[in-house]
Amino acid sequence: MLRFDRSLLPAAQLEFVVIADTHYMIDPGDAPLEFESRRHQSERGRTAWQMVAALEPVFVVHLGDLVQEFPGRPGFERAQQEALEQIDAAGLRQLCRFVAGNHDVGDKPDPTMPTEDVTTAGLADWQRTFGPSWSSWNVGGLHFVILNSQILNTGLAAEAEQRSWFETDLAANDDPVVLFLHLPPFLDHGGEAALGHYDNIAEPARSWLLERVRLHDVYTVFAAHVHFRFLHSLGAGRRYWLSPSTSFTRPGYGHLFTSAAAPERGRDDADKIGFLLCRLVDGRLDVHLVRSHGIDLDRGSIQLTPTPVTATGRLGVSSAHVLAPHTQIPIAYPSAVRQPVRNDYPLLGLLELGCERVRVPAADLLDPVQAERLDLLREEGVRVQVTALGEAAARACLPQLHDDDLLELQLPGRLLPEMEAVRELAADGRQIVLCPILPGQSVPGKQHPRTRIGYLTGELASLSELLSDPGISLTPAVRLDGDAPWSAVQALGTADNARDIILLLELPGVDDARNAVAAAFGVVAAAALDATPLLEPLVDLDRTMDVSNGLLDGLCNPRPAFHVARHLAACLAGHPCTPSLKTRSAARIVDLGWGRHLVIVTAPQPLRRLGVVDPTRVLRLVDGVWSGVGTDLDRDAVVDPTWGPLLLTSESDVR
């Protein structure tokens, strides 16, 4: 039976789940379908509901679109009943609160919408099954509110009733408010067009709603409908989350990405489906994505990892791409206008990683879109390391830096900085990172010499005097070979003046298995040196002189290295790490101390022959699933290289 492992997370005062757009579909049998993925929607929903049940939340909010059919269509009532039976089978019906979506009660009032508007009769049908379409309740010191976004701007009597009720409810409440909707108030910005836009609330209801959010202590808003994730700041620490679907992705939003379309013209980007686990931790609402595609419900324990603000590990990322690319979705069904939109998946990936640091060029501080995203990351606990090429550029960006930002002074063509400039840059106690940019480096297999970024371990001696100056906080950025980091770890571990370092780890190429191992070795090396590793690239570099798979692919879905870094960094946090490498005929084993071993097998090997004494649990780092030896996994099980890097422990618990 599937379980979840929370041992790496801080204690929570409340946990609840937000799930959306399950789109239950009656079994079509052999009937032809426009999209074959529709045959999987109901089973994907079943998997998600079983996972929700395994989390044992206090309550569940379904953000709407319970079924695929629209009201009034043949099979609508049957689909709705079967969808509820699916929830009953998971034992969750009594915990669920339902938000009305367009597939539940009808579309917003817009003459370009593909289905009928909401009607009084349709609302009455909904209420007979689910109760009132707006409601509120209190638990854990929070006030939760559900609104029916589908009736906004309709002029129906229900709209006026809901508006009056909401304003009265807010006025009578003193607790922070969490608001649930189906339709997003906006996708890109509060002033975007609405007529012909399938995915937002039109005026005047939008302004009325957002004004209520600003005037009252509504500090988190959840919406759905788009089947893609977005995250907005509403100011004063308020967050506005758009939730994923458990069933499919909307095709048009594939234009967010530079890669080829996902299967079925973007409709079946299955790696994006899932739901949200929300945890109230010391007055803060931490939101965790729980991915639901490809999950084995019969065995194992899925490890949950901390968000950046609660993470104690040290994991960073260098972002070669802008963190928030902006585009417009072309005019295409079901919208009649272009839809301006921002790709939030790189940023959301950093939060899922539990990233402690992100490295970006100083130019991003002057770009309003990127600067706003960096502000959000800072609020979420991510430290920003700003790179400036040369002393003049470093001086110029000082006014844009926040107090906790690191400034990376990049040295064009040289190893040493101008000392007068360094003292000026560090005058306020700011930590300065030094990083050379050196062209003309020979690389096997490359016609032209390449540019090397970062110091080699043998070059740190030239910094000895600088690093020993007690009046300046300097940190060298050192390149790390992810394939073979151990000599560098040994050299850096014995260098008295290089204790505080940053490790630059570039994933070695387009082989995901090799990159996953490099990420694991890099995280271990950083833990051994108590250093911060900066992994790169964040997103695939697939059309440059030197191609490399990223932590995220071109669709911004995690590659194996992403999950390996995420889970291993979280597991190593707070523990001393003294790695010792042992190479066997078909395995590389790194003894990490305290009963832990990192294992990479190169050919199938029985678990009992790996040379690890009495392992009790095995963590597949590529998917974060713990297996108990003797329960989930037989002691004679054969470990296959396709499992990727493994963490073996002789402890019964992670901590």
PDB file of C-alpha atoms in Angstrom, residues 316-319 357-363 365 383-398 401-402 404-412 414 417 421-422 425-426 430-438 452-455 473-479 501-505 532-536:
ATOM      1  CA  GLY A 316      21.548  25.998  -5.734  1.00  0.00           C
ATOM      2  CA  VAL A 317      20.930  26.413  -9.444  1.00  0.00           C
ATOM      3  CA  SER A 318      22.469  28.584 -12.153  1.00  0.00           C
ATOM      4  CA  SER A 319      19.867  29.869 -14.589  1.00  0.00           C
ATOM      5  CA  ARG A 357      20.039  29.737  -3.987  1.00  0.00           C
ATOM      6  CA  VAL A 358      19.574  30.851  -7.588  1.00  0.00           C
ATOM      7  CA  ARG A 359      22.296  32.454  -9.708  1.00  0.00           C
ATOM      8  CA  VAL A 360      21.209  35.043 -12.294  1.00  0.00           C
ATOM      9  CA  PRO A 361      22.880  37.877 -14.242  1.00  0.00           C
ATOM     10  CA  ALA A 362      22.579  41.454 -13.008  1.00  0.00           C
ATOM     11  CA  ALA A 363      20.503  42.370 -16.082  1.00  0.00           C
ATOM     12  CA  LEU A 365      17.381  43.035 -11.748  1.00  0.00           C
ATOM     13  CA  ARG A 383      18.773  33.552  -1.867  1.00  0.00           C
ATOM     14  CA  VAL A 384      19.753  35.393  -5.055  1.00  0.00           C
ATOM     15  CA  GLN A 385      23.344  35.338  -6.321  1.00  0.00           C
ATOM     16  CA  VAL A 386      23.797  38.118  -8.880  1.00  0.00           C
ATOM     17  CA  THR A 387      26.582  37.868 -11.466  1.00  0.00           C
ATOM     18  CA  ALA A 388      28.310  40.959 -12.855  1.00  0.00           C
ATOM     19  CA  LEU A 389      30.997  40.761 -15.538  1.00  0.00           C
ATOM     20  CA  GLY A 390      33.810  43.039 -14.421  1.00  0.00           C
ATOM     21  CA  GLU A 391      34.242  45.554 -11.628  1.00  0.00           C
ATOM     22  CA  ALA A 392      32.374  48.374 -13.395  1.00  0.00           C
ATOM     23  CA  ALA A 393      29.291  46.204 -13.903  1.00  0.00           C
ATOM     24  CA  ALA A 394      29.477  45.074 -10.276  1.00  0.00           C
ATOM     25  CA  ARG A 395      29.531  48.674  -9.044  1.00  0.00           C
ATOM     26  CA  ALA A 396      26.614  49.556 -11.329  1.00  0.00           C
ATOM     27  CA  CYS A 397      24.333  46.831  -9.976  1.00  0.00           C
ATOM     28  CA  LEU A 398      24.876  47.633  -6.283  1.00  0.00           C
ATOM     29  CA  LEU A 401      20.830  44.416  -4.797  1.00  0.00           C
ATOM     30  CA  HIS A 402      18.813  43.362  -1.771  1.00  0.00           C
ATOM     31  CA  ASP A 404      20.810  39.323   1.549  1.00  0.00           C
ATOM     32  CA  ASP A 405      21.864  38.999  -2.104  1.00  0.00           C
ATOM     33  CA  LEU A 406      25.311  37.715  -2.960  1.00  0.00           C
ATOM     34  CA  LEU A 407      27.303  39.595  -5.579  1.00  0.00           C
ATOM     35  CA  GLU A 408      29.399  37.460  -7.911  1.00  0.00           C
ATOM     36  CA  LEU A 409      32.239  39.457  -9.405  1.00  0.00           C
ATOM     37  CA  GLN A 410      33.157  37.750 -12.663  1.00  0.00           C
ATOM     38  CA  LEU A 411      36.716  38.400 -13.778  1.00  0.00           C
ATOM     39  CA  PRO A 412      37.068  38.600 -17.577  1.00  0.00           C
ATOM     40  CA  ARG A 414      41.974  36.852 -15.258  1.00  0.00           C
ATOM     41  CA  PRO A 417      40.233  41.086  -9.024  1.00  0.00           C
ATOM     42  CA  ALA A 421      37.093  47.561  -6.289  1.00  0.00           C
ATOM     43  CA  VAL A 422      36.707  44.484  -4.087  1.00  0.00           C
ATOM     44  CA  LEU A 425      32.000  46.249  -3.205  1.00  0.00           C
ATOM     45  CA  ALA A 426      32.381  44.541   0.174  1.00  0.00           C
ATOM     46  CA  ARG A 430      28.312  42.027   1.610  1.00  0.00           C
ATOM     47  CA  GLN A 431      29.595  38.598   0.652  1.00  0.00           C
ATOM     48  CA  ILE A 432      31.444  38.738  -2.668  1.00  0.00           C
ATOM     49  CA  VAL A 433      31.857  35.680  -4.863  1.00  0.00           C
ATOM     50  CA  LEU A 434      34.894  35.631  -7.157  1.00  0.00           C
ATOM     51  CA  CYS A 435      34.625  33.799 -10.470  1.00  0.00           C
ATOM     52  CA  PRO A 436      37.073  33.969 -13.410  1.00  0.00           C
ATOM     53  CA  ILE A 437      35.857  33.859 -17.034  1.00  0.00           C
ATOM     54  CA  LEU A 438      38.747  32.383 -18.994  1.00  0.00           C
ATOM     55  CA  ARG A 452      35.860  28.205 -18.647  1.00  0.00           C
ATOM     56  CA  ILE A 453      33.818  29.731 -15.834  1.00  0.00           C
ATOM     57  CA  GLY A 454      35.133  29.231 -12.307  1.00  0.00           C
ATOM     58  CA  TYR A 455      38.405  28.367 -10.599  1.00  0.00           C
ATOM     59  CA  SER A 473      33.995  38.275   2.941  1.00  0.00           C
ATOM     60  CA  LEU A 474      35.164  36.525  -0.230  1.00  0.00           C
ATOM     61  CA  THR A 475      34.064  33.188  -1.625  1.00  0.00           C
ATOM     62  CA  PRO A 476      35.628  31.517  -4.671  1.00  0.00           C
ATOM     63  CA  ALA A 477      33.432  29.744  -7.223  1.00  0.00           C
ATOM     64  CA  VAL A 478      35.167  26.450  -8.033  1.00  0.00           C
ATOM     65  CA  ARG A 479      34.382  24.158 -10.953  1.00  0.00           C
ATOM     66  CA  ILE A 501      33.391  27.900  -1.383  1.00  0.00           C
ATOM     67  CA  ILE A 502      30.734  27.595  -4.046  1.00  0.00           C
ATOM     68  CA  LEU A 503      30.838  24.574  -6.324  1.00  0.00           C
ATOM     69  CA  LEU A 504      29.879  25.038  -9.977  1.00  0.00           C
ATOM     70  CA  LEU A 505      28.577  21.774 -11.413  1.00  0.00           C
ATOM     71  CA  THR A 532      26.676  25.271  -1.825  1.00  0.00           C
ATOM     72  CA  PRO A 533      26.528  23.477  -5.178  1.00  0.00           C
ATOM     73  CA  LEU A 534      25.184  25.447  -8.136  1.00  0.00           C
ATOM     74  CA  LEU A 535      23.861  23.001 -10.714  1.00  0.00           C
ATOM     75  CA  GLU A 536      23.390  23.990 -14.336  1.00  0.00           C
TER      76      GLU A 536
END
